[in-house]
Coordinates of C-alpha atoms and ligand atoms in Angstrom, one line a residue:
X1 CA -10.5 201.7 -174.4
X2 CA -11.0 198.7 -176.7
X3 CA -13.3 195.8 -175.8
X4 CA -13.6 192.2 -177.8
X5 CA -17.0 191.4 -177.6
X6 CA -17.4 187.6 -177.9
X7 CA -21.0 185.7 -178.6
X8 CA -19.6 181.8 -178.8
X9 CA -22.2 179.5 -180.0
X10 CA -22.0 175.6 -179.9
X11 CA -20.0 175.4 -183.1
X12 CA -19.7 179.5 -183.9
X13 CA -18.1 182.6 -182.3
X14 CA -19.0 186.3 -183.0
X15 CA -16.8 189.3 -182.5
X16 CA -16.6 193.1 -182.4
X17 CA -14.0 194.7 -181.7
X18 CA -15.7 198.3 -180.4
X19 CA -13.6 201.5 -179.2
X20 CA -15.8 202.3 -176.4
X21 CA -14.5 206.3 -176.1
X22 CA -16.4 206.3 -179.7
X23 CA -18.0 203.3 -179.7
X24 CA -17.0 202.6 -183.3
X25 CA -17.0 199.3 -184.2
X26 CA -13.1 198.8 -185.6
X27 CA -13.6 195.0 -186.6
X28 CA -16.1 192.5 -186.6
X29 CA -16.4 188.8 -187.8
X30 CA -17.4 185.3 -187.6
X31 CA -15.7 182.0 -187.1
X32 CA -18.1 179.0 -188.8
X33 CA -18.3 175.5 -188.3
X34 CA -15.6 175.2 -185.1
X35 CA -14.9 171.5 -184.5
X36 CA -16.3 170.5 -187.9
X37 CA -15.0 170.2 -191.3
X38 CA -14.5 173.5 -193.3
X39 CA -14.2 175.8 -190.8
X40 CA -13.7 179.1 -191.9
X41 CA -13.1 182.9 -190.5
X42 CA -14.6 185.9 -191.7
X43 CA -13.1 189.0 -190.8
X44 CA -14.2 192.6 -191.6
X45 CA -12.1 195.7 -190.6
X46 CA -13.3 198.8 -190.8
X47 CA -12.5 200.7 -194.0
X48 CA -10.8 197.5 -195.6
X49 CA -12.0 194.6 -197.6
X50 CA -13.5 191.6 -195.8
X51 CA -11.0 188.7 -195.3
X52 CA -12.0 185.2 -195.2
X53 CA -9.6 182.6 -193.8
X54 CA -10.6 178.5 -194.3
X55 CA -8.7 176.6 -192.2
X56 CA -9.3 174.3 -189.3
X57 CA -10.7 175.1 -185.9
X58 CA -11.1 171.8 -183.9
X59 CA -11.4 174.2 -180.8
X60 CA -13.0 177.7 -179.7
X61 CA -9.6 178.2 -178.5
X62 CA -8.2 177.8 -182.0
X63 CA -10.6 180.1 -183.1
X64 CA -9.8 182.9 -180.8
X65 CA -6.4 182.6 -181.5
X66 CA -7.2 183.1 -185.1
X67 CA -9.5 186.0 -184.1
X68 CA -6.6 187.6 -182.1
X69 CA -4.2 186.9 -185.3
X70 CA -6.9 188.9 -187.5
X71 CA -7.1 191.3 -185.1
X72 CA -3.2 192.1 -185.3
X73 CA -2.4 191.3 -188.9
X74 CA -0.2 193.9 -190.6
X75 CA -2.4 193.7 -194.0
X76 CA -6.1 193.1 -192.2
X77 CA -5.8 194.2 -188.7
X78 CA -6.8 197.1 -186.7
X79 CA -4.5 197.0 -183.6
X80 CA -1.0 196.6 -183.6
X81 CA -0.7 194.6 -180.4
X82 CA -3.3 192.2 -178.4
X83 CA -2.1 194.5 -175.4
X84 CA -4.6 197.4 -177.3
X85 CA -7.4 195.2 -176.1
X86 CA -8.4 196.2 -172.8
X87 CA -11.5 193.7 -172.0
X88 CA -13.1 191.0 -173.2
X89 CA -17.3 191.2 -172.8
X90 CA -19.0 187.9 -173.2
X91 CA -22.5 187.0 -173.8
X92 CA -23.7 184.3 -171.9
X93 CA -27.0 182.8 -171.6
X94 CA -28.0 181.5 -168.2
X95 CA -27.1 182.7 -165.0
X96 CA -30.2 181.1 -163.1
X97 CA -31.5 183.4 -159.8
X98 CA -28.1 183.9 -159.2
X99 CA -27.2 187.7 -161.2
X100 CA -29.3 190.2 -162.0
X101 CA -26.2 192.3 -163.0
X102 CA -23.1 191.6 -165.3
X103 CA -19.6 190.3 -163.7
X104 CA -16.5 189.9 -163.7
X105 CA -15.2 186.6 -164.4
X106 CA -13.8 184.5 -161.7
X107 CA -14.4 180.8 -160.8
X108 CA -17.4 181.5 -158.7
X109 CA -19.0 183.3 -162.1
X110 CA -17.8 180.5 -163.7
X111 CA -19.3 178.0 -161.9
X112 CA -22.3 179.6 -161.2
X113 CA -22.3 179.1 -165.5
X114 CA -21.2 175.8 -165.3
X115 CA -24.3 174.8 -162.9
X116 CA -26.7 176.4 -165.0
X117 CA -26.3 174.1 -168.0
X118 CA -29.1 172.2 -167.6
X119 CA -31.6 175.8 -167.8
X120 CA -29.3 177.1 -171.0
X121 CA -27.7 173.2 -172.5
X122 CA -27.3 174.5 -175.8
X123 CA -25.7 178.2 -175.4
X124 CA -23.9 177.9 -171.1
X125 CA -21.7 175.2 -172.3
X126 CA -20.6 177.1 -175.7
X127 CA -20.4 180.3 -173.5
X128 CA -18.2 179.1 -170.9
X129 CA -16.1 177.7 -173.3
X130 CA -15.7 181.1 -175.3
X131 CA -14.8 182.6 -171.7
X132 CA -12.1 179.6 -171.1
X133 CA -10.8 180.4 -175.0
X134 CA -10.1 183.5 -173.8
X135 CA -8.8 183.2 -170.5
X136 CA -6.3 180.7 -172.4
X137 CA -5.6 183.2 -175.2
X138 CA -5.3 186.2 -173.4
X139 CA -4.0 185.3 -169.6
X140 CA -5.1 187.9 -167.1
X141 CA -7.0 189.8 -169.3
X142 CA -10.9 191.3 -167.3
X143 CA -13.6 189.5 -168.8
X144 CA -17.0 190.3 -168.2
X145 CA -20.0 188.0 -168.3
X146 CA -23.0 189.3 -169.8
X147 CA -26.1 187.4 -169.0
X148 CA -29.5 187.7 -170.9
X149 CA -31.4 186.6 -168.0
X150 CA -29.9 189.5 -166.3
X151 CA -32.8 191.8 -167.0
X152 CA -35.8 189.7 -166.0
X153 CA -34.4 189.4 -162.9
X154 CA -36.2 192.2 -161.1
X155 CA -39.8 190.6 -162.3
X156 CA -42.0 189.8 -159.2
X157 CA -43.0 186.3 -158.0
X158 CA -46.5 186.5 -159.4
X159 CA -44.8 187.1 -162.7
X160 CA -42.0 184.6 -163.1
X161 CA -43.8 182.0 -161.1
X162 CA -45.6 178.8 -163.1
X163 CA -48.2 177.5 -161.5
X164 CA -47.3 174.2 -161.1
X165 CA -45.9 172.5 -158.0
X166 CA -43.9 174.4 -156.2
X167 CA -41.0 171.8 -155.5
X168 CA -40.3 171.8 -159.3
X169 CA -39.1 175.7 -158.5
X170 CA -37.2 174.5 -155.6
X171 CA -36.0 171.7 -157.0
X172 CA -34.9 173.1 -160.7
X173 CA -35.6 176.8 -160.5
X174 CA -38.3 176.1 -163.0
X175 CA -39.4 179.5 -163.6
X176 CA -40.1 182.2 -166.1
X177 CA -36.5 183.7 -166.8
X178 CA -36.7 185.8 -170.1
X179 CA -34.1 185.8 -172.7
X180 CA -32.9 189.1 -175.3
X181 CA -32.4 190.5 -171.5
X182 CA -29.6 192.9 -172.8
X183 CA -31.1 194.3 -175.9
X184 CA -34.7 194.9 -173.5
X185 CA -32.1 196.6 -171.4
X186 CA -30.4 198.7 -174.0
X187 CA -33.6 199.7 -175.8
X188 CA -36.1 200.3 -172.9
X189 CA -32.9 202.3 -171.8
X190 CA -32.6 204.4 -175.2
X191 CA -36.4 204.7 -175.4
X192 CA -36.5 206.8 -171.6
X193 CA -33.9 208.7 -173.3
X194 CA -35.1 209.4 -176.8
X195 CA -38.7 210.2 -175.3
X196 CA -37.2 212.2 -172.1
X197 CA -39.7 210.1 -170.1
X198 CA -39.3 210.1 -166.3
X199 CA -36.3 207.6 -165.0
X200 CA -38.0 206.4 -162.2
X201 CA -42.1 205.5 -163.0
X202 CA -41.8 205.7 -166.7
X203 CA -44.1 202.6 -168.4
X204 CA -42.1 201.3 -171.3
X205 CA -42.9 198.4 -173.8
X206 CA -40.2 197.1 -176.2
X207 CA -40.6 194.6 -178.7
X208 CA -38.1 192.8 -179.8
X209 CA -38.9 191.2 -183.2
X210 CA -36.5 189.1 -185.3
X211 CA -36.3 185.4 -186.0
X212 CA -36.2 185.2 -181.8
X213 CA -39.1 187.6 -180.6
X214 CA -39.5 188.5 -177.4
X215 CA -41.5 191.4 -175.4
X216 CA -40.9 193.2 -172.5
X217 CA -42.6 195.3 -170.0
X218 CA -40.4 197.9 -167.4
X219 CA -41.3 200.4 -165.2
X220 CA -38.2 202.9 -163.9
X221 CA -36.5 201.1 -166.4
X222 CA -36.8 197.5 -164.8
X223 CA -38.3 194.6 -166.1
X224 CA -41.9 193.9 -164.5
X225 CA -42.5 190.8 -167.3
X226 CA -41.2 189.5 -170.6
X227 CA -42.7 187.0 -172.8
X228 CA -39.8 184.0 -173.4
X229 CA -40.1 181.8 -170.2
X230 CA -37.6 179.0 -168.7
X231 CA -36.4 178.8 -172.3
X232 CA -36.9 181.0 -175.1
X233 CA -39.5 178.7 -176.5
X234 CA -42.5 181.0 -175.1
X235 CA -43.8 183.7 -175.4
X236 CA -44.4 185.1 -179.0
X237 CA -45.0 183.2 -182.3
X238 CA -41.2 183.8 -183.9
X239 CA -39.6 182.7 -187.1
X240 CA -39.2 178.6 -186.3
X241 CA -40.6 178.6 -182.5
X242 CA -44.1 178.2 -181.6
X243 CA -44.5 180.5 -178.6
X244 CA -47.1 179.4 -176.4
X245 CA -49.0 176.9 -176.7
X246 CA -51.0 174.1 -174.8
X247 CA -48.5 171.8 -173.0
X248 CA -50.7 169.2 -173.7
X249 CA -49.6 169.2 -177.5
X250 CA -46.7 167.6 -176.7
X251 CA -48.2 164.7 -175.4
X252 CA -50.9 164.7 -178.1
X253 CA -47.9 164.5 -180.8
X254 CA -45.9 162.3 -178.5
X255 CA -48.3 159.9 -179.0
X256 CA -49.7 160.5 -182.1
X257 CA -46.5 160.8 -184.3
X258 CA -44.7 158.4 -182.3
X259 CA -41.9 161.3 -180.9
X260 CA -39.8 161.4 -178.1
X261 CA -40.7 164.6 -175.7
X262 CA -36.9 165.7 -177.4
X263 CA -38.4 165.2 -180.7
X264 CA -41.2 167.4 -180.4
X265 CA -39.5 170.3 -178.6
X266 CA -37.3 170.1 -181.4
X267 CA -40.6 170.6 -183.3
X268 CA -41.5 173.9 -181.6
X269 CA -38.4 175.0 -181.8
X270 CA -37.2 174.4 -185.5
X271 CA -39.9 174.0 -187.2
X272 CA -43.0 175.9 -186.2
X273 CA -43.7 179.6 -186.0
X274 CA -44.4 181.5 -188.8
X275 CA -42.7 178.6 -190.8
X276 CA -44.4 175.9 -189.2
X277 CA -48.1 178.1 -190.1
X278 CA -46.7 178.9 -193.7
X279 CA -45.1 175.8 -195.2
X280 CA -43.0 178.9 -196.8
X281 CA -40.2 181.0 -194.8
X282 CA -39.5 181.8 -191.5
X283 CA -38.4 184.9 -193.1
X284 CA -40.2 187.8 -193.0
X285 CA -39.1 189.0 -196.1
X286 CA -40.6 185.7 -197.9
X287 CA -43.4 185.2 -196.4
X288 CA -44.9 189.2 -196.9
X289 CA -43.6 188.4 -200.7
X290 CA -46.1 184.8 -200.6
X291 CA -48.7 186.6 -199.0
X292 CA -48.9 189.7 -201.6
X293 CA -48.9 186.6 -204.4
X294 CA -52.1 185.5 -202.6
X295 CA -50.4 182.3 -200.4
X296 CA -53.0 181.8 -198.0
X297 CA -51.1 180.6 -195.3
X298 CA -48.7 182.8 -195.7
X299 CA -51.2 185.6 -194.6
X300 CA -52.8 183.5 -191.9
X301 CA -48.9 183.6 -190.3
X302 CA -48.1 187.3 -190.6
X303 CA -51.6 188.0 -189.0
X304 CA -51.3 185.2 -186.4
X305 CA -47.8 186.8 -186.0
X306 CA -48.9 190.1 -185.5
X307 CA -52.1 189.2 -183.2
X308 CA -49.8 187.4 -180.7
X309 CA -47.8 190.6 -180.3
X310 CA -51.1 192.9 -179.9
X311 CA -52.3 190.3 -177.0
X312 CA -49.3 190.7 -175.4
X313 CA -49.0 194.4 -175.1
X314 CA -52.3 194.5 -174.2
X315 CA -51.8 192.1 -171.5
X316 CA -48.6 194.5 -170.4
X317 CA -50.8 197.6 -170.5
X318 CA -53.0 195.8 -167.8
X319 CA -49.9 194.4 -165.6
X320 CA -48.3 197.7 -165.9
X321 CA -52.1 199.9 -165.5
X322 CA -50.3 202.4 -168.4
X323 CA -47.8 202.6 -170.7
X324 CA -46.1 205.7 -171.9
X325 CA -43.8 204.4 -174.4
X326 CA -43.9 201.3 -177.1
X327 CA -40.8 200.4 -179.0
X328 CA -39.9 198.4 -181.8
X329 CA -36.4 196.7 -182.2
X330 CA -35.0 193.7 -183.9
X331 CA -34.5 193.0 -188.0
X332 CA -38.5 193.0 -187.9
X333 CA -39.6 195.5 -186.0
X334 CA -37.0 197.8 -187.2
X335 CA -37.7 197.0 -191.2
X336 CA -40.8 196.0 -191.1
X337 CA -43.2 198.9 -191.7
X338 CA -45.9 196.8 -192.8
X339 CA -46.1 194.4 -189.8
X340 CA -45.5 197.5 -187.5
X341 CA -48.0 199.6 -188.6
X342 CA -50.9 196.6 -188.4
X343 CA -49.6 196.1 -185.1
X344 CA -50.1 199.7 -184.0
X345 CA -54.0 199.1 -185.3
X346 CA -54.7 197.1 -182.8
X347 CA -54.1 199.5 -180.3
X348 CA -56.3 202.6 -181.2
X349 CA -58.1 201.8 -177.7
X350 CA -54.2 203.4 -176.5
X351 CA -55.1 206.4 -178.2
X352 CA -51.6 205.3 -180.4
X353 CA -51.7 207.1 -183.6
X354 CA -49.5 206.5 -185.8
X355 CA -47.8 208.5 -188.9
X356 CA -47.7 206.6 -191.6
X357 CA -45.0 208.9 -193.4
X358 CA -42.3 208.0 -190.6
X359 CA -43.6 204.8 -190.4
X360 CA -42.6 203.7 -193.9
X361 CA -38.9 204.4 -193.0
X362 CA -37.1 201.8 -191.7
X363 CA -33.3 201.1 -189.7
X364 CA -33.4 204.6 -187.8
X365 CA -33.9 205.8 -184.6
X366 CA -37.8 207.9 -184.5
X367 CA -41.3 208.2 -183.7
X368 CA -43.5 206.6 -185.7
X369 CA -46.3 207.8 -183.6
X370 CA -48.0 211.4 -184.6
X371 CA -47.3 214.0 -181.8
X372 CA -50.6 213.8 -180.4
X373 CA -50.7 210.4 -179.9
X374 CA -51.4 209.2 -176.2
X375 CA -48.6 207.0 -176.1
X376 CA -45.5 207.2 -178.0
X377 CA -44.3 204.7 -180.2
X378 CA -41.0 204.8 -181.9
X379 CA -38.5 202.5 -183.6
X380 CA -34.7 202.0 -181.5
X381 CA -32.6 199.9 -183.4
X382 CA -31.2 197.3 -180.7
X383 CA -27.2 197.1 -180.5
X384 CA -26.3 193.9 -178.0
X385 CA -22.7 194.2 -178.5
X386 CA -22.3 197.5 -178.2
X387 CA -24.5 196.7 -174.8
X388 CA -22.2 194.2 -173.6
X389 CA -19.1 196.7 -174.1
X390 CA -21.0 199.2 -172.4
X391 CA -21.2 196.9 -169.4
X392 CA -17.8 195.6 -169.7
X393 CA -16.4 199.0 -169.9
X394 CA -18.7 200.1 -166.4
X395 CA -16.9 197.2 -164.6
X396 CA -13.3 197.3 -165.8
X397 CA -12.7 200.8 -166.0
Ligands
AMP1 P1 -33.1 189.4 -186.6 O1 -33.2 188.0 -186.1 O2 -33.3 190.5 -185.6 O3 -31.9 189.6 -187.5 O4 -34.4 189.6 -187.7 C1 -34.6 188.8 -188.8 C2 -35.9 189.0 -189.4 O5 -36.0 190.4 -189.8 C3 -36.2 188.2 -190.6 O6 -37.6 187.7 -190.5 C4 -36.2 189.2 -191.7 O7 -37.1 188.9 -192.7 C5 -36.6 190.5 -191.0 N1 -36.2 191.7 -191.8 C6 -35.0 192.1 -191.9 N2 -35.0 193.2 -192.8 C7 -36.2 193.3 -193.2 C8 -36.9 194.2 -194.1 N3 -36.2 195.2 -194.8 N4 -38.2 194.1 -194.3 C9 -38.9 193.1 -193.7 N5 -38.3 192.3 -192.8 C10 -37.0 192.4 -192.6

């Protein structure tokens, strides 16, 4: 069976085609600057040359139909007919307290989207329009919503709960939510797997580092905490956001700089993290590069960086009394040896050893933990849309 995965941003959308009985990925591609001048399509088949397409998308429903055209073309294609296509598997954001599970699409689904704007205003909107894109390009077709607040669903009260009145949570749902729920999903799922750990009580940490970083904890495979909150603004120090941090800065810069409460979250978001500390990069790649050429506050952000992360397993070791398993995930944690292995030396009091042969690979599914290491830690590269066609296919089928 053939499933479109779709990932529609505000002015982007992001495919894969993926055969599920293989789970190859038989095209994938990119539709850039959607309602904006210079819009352009890139489109890469498997086993053919990439194609690129410029022309105008004033619409996500433009761009589907150009995805579906790309899809089908006699020279670039992969399918013959849009009929091939079985299901289409959307990520979406938000879906409040509402689902804990993916769905099919209806108007209830829909609107259960549509209402949580406000909690995701930047993703729901682009989301539901990638869903109505589709609906219009592809009438009766099953599409599947795939929410990444799904997973943090099953956290306790004493978890998710901020301890500030409680009619804000009644009033808004202002809670912890937790975002990357479907790659915490996919890899705490892997990592019972790849380890053989038991299904049911297993303690599993996954950290999922890129330029979004996030951290999970799950016993039995479900989610007891995660780090990013009502938006994905806390939790971890990542490449542009500033993780937590004392709500009070906001006033203090408020005032100070003469902001708007917009402006400054705009702040934490864009410009802090490991960019904000460095001055540099919010790539990894850059700032281990400034660091080695003796930038000092490129050093003070990879450590910073890589302290947070320690603090927060820690803190999940204790919520959790144990863990068996630790995984990496994410362009980071699955490329970067360096920051992976300082990591791991924070937690000698795990009895974690690591090897620091496997270690120094990077991309692959391992250990990088020696055998006799108390708790296993391994690297599971993350796949989210071959996640959402997983789920798409378990409904539809
Ligand atoms: P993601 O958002 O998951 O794509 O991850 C992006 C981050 O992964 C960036 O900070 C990159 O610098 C980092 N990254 C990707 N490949 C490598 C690598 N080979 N070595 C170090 N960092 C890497």
């Amino acid at each position: 069976m053939k499933v479109l995965v779709i990932n529609a941003g505000s002015s982007s959308l992001k495919y894969q085609l993926i055969e599920t009985d293989t789970e190859e990925v038989l095209a994938k591609g990119l539709c850039e600057r959607i309602g904006l001048e210079g819009s352009k399509l890139t489109h890469s088949p498997e086993n053919k040359d990439d194609y690129v397409k410029e022309q105008e998308m004033p619409t996500h429903t433009t761009a589907v139909q150009l995805v579906l055209e790309a899809l089908v073309d006699p020279e670039h294609g992969v399918i013959e007919h849009i009929d091939e296509i079985s299901a289409v598997g959307h990520r979406v954001l938000h879906a409040g307290q509402v689902y804990s599970d993916s769905v099919i699409v209806n108007d209830d689904v829909k609107k259960v989207v549509k209402d949580c704007f406000p909690l995701g205003p930047l993703h729901n909107p682009a989301n539901l329009i990638g869903i109505e894109a589709c609906e219009e390009a592809m009438p009766g077709k099953p599409q599947v919503a795939v929410f990444d607040t799904a997973f943090g669903q099953s956290m306790q009260p004493k978890a998710y709960m901020y301890a500030i009145p409680y009619k804000f949570y009644e009033k808004y749902g202002i809670r912890k939510y937790g975002f990357h729920g479907t790659s915490h999903k996919f890899v705490s799922g892997r990592t019972i797997e790849f380890a053989d750990l038991d299904k049911s009580s297993c303690k599993v940490i996954v950290c999922h580092l890129g330029n979004g970083a996030s951290i999970s904890a799950s016993i039995g495979g479900k989610c007891v905490d995660t780090s990013m909150g009502l938006t994905p603004l806390e939790g971890l120090i990542m490449g542009t956001r500033s993780g937590d941090i004392d709500a009070a800065v906001v006033q203090f810069l408020a005032n100070n700089e003469n902001l708007s409460v917009e402006e400054v979250l705009n702040i934490l978001n864009k410009e802090s993290g490991v960019l904000g500390i460095s001055g540099v990069s919010s790539d990894f790649r850059d700032l281990s590069a400034a660091a080695e050429d003796g930038n000092e506050r490129a050093q003070v952000a990879l450590d910073a960086f890589i302290y947070r992360v320690a603090k927060y397993i820690g803190s999940y070791v204790a919520a959790m009394n144990g863990v068996d398993a630790i995984a990496f995930t994410g362009g980071i944690g699955e490329n970067d040896c360096a920051t992976r292995g300082k990591i791991c030396e924070y937690l000698g009091y795990l009895g974690v050893n690591i090897d620091p042969e496997n270690n120094s690979k990077r991309g692959e599914e391992m250990y990088i933990s020696t055998p006799d290491s108390k708790v296993k830690v391994m690297v599971i590269p993350t796949n989210e849309e071959l996640a959402i066609a997983r789920e798409t296919l378990a409904l539809v089928k």
